[in-house]
PDB file of C-alpha atoms in Angstrom:
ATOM      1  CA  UNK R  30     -46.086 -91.053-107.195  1.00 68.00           C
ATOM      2  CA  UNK R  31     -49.779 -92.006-108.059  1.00 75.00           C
ATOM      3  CA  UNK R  32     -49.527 -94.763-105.349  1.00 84.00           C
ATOM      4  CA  UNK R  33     -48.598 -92.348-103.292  1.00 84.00           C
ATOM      5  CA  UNK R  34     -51.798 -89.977-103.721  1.00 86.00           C
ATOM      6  CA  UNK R  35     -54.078 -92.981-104.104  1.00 87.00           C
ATOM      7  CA  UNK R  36     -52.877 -93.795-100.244  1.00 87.00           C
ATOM      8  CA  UNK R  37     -53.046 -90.499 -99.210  1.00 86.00           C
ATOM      9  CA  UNK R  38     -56.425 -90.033-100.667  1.00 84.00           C
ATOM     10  CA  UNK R  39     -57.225 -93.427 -98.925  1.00 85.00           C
ATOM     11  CA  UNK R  40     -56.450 -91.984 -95.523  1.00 85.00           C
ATOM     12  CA  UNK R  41     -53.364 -94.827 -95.442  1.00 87.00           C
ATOM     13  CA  UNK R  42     -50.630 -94.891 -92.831  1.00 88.00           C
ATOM     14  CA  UNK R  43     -47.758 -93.652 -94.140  1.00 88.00           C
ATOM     15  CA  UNK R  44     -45.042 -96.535 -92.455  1.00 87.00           C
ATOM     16  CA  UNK R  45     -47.873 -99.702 -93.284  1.00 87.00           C
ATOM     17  CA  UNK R  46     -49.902 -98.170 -96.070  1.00 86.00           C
ATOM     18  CA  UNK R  47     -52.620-100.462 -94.091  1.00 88.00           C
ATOM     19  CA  UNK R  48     -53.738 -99.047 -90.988  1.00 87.00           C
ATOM     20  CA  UNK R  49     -55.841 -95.281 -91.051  1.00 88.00           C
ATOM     21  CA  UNK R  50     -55.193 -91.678 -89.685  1.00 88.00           C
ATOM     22  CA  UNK R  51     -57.866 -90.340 -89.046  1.00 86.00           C
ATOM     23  CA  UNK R  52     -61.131 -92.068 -87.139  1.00 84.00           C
ATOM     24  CA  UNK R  53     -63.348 -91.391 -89.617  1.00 77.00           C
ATOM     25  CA  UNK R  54     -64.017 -94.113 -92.482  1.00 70.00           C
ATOM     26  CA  UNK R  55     -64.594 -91.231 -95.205  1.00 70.00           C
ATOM     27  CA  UNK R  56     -62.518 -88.269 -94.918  1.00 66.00           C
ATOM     28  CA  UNK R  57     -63.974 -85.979 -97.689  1.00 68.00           C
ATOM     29  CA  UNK R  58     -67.940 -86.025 -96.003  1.00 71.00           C
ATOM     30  CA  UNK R  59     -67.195 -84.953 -92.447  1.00 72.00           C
ATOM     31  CA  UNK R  60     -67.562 -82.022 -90.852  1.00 72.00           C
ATOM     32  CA  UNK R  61     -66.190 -80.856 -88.086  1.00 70.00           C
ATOM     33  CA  UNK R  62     -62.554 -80.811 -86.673  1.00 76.00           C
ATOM     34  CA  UNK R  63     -60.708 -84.343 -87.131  1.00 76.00           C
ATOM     35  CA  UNK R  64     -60.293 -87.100 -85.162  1.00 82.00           C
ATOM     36  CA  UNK R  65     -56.720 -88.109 -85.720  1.00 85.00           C
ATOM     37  CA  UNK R  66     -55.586 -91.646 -84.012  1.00 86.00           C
ATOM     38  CA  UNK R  67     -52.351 -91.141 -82.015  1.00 88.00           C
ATOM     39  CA  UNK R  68     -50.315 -94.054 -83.227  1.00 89.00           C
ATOM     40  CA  UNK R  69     -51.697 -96.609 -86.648  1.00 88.00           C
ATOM     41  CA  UNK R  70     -53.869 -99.422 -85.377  1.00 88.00           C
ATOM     42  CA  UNK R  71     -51.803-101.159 -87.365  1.00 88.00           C
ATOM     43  CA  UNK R  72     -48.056-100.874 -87.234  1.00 90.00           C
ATOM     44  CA  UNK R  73     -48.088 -98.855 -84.089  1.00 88.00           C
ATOM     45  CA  UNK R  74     -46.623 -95.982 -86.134  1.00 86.00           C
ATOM     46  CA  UNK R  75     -46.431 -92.657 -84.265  1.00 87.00           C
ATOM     47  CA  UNK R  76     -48.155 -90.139 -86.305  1.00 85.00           C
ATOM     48  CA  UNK R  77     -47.395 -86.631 -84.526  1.00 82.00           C
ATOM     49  CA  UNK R  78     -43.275 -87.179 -84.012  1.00 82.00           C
ATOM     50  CA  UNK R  79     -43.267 -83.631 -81.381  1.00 84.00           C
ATOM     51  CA  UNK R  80     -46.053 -81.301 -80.123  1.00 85.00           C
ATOM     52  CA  UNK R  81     -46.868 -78.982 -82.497  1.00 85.00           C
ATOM     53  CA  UNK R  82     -45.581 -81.143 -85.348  1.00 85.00           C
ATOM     54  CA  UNK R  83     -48.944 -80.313 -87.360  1.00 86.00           C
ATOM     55  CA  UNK R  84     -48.119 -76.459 -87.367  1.00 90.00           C
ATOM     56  CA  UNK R  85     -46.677 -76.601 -90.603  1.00 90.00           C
ATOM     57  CA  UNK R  86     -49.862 -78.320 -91.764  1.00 91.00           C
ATOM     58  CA  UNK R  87     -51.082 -74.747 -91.646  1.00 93.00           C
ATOM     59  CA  UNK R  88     -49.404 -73.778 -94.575  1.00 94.00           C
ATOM     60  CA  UNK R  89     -50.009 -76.324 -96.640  1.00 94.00           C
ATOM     61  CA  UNK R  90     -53.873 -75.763 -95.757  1.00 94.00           C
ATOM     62  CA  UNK R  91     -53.307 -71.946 -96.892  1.00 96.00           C
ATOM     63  CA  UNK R  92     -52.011 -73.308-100.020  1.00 96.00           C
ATOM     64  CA  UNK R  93     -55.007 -75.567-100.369  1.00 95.00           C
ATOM     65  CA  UNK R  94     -57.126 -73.006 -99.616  1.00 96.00           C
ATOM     66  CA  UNK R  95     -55.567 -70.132-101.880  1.00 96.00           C
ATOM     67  CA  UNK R  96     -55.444 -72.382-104.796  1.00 96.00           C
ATOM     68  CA  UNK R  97     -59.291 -73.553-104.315  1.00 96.00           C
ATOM     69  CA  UNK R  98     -60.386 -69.457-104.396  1.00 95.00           C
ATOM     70  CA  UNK R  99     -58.610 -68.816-107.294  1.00 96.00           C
ATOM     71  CA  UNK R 100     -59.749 -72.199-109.582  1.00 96.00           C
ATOM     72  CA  UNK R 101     -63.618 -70.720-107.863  1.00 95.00           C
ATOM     73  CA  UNK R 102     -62.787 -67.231-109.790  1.00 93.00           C
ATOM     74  CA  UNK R 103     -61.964 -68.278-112.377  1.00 92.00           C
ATOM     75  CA  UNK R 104     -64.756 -70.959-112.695  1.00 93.00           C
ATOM     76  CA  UNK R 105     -67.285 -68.402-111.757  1.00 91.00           C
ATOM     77  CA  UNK R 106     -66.335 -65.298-113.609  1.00 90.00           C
ATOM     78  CA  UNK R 107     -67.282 -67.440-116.897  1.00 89.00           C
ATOM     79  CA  UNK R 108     -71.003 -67.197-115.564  1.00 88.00           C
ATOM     80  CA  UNK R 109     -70.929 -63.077-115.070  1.00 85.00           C
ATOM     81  CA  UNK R 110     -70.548 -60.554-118.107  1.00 83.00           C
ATOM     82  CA  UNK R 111     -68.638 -57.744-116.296  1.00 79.00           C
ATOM     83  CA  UNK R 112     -65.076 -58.648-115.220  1.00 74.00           C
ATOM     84  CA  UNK R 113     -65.431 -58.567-111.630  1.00 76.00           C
ATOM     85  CA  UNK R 114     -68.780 -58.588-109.847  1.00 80.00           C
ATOM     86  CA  UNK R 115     -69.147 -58.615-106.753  1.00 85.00           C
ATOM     87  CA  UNK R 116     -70.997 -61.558-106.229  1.00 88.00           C
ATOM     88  CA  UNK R 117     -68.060 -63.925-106.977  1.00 90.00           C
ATOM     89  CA  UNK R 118     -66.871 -62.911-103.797  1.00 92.00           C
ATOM     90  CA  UNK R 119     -69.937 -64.611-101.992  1.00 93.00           C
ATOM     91  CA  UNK R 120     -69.641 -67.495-104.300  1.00 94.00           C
ATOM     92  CA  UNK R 121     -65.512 -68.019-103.352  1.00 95.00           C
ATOM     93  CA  UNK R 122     -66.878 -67.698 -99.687  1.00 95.00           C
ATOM     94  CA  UNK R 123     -69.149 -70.723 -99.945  1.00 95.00           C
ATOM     95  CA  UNK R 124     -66.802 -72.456-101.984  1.00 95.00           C
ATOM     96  CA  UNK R 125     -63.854 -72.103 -98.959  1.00 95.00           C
ATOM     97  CA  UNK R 126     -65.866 -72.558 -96.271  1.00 92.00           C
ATOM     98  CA  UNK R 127     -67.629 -75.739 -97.672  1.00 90.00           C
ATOM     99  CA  UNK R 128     -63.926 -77.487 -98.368  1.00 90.00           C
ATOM    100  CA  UNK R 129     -62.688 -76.266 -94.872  1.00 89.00           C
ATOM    101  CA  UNK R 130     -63.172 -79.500 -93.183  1.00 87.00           C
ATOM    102  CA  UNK R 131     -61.564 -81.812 -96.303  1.00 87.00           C
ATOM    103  CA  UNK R 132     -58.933 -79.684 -96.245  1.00 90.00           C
ATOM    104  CA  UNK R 133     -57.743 -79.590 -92.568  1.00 88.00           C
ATOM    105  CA  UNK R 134     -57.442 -83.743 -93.409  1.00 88.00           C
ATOM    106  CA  UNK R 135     -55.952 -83.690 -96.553  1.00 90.00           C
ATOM    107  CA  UNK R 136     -53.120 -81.229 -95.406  1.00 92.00           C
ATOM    108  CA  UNK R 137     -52.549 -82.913 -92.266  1.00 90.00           C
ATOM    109  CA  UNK R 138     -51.685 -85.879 -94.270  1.00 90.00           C
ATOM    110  CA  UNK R 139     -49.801 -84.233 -97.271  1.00 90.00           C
ATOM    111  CA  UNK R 140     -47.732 -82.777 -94.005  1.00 91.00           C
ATOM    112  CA  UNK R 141     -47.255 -86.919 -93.097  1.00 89.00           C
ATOM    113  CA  UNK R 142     -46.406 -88.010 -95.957  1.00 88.00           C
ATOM    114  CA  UNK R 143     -44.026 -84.894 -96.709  1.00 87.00           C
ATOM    115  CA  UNK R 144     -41.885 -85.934 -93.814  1.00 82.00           C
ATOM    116  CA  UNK R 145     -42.218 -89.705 -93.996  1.00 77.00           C
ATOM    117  CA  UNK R 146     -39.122 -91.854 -93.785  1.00 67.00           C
ATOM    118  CA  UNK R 147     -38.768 -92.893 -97.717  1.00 64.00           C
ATOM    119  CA  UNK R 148     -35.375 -94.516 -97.267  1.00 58.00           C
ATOM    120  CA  UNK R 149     -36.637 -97.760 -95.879  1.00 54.00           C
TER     121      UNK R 149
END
């Protein structure tokens, strides 16, 4: 299981574990919407199997995204003296708007690696 996250982390094809994803060498310090390759310049490995395959990547991005606000609130309301101030709300803001870009990657390839072929 850690090999696992240390290759998704990595940015690691999921059928090689040699060739990359996405385009970009670093895929935590980009911004903008990724640059996914179409097939591993590797192993040749197809990485969207039907259109709209990455659809379901959506949810695990919510997921991402929910659990990110709430680890911000409670981070942040350690730094305020009334329970809730409104100015955790601006803080949570910057917080998910900041990670949006890591985490379009990161769930596109949990959403890979979810459906890879583990049998072989």
């Amino acid at each position: 299981m850690s090999h696992t996250l240390v290759h998704i982390l990595n940015n690691d094809c999921p059928h090689c574990l040699k060739g990359k994803v996405f385009n970009e060498k670093n895929i935590f310090l980009n911004i903008g919407f990724p640059k996914m390759n179409q097939y591993c310049p590797h192993c040749q490995f197809k990485f969207e199997k039907e259109p709209g395959y990455f659809f379901g990547a959506m949810y695990v991005n919510y997921g991402l995204t929910v659990a990110q606000g709430i680890a911000t609130y409670l981070i942040a309301q350690q730094f305020f003296t009334e329970r809730f101030d409104l100015r955790i709300i601006a803080i949570i803001a910057v917080v998910i708007v900041s990670m949006a870009s890591f985490n379009i990657r990161l769930s596109r390839l949990l959403w890979i690696y979810m459906f890879k072929n583990y049998s072989i």
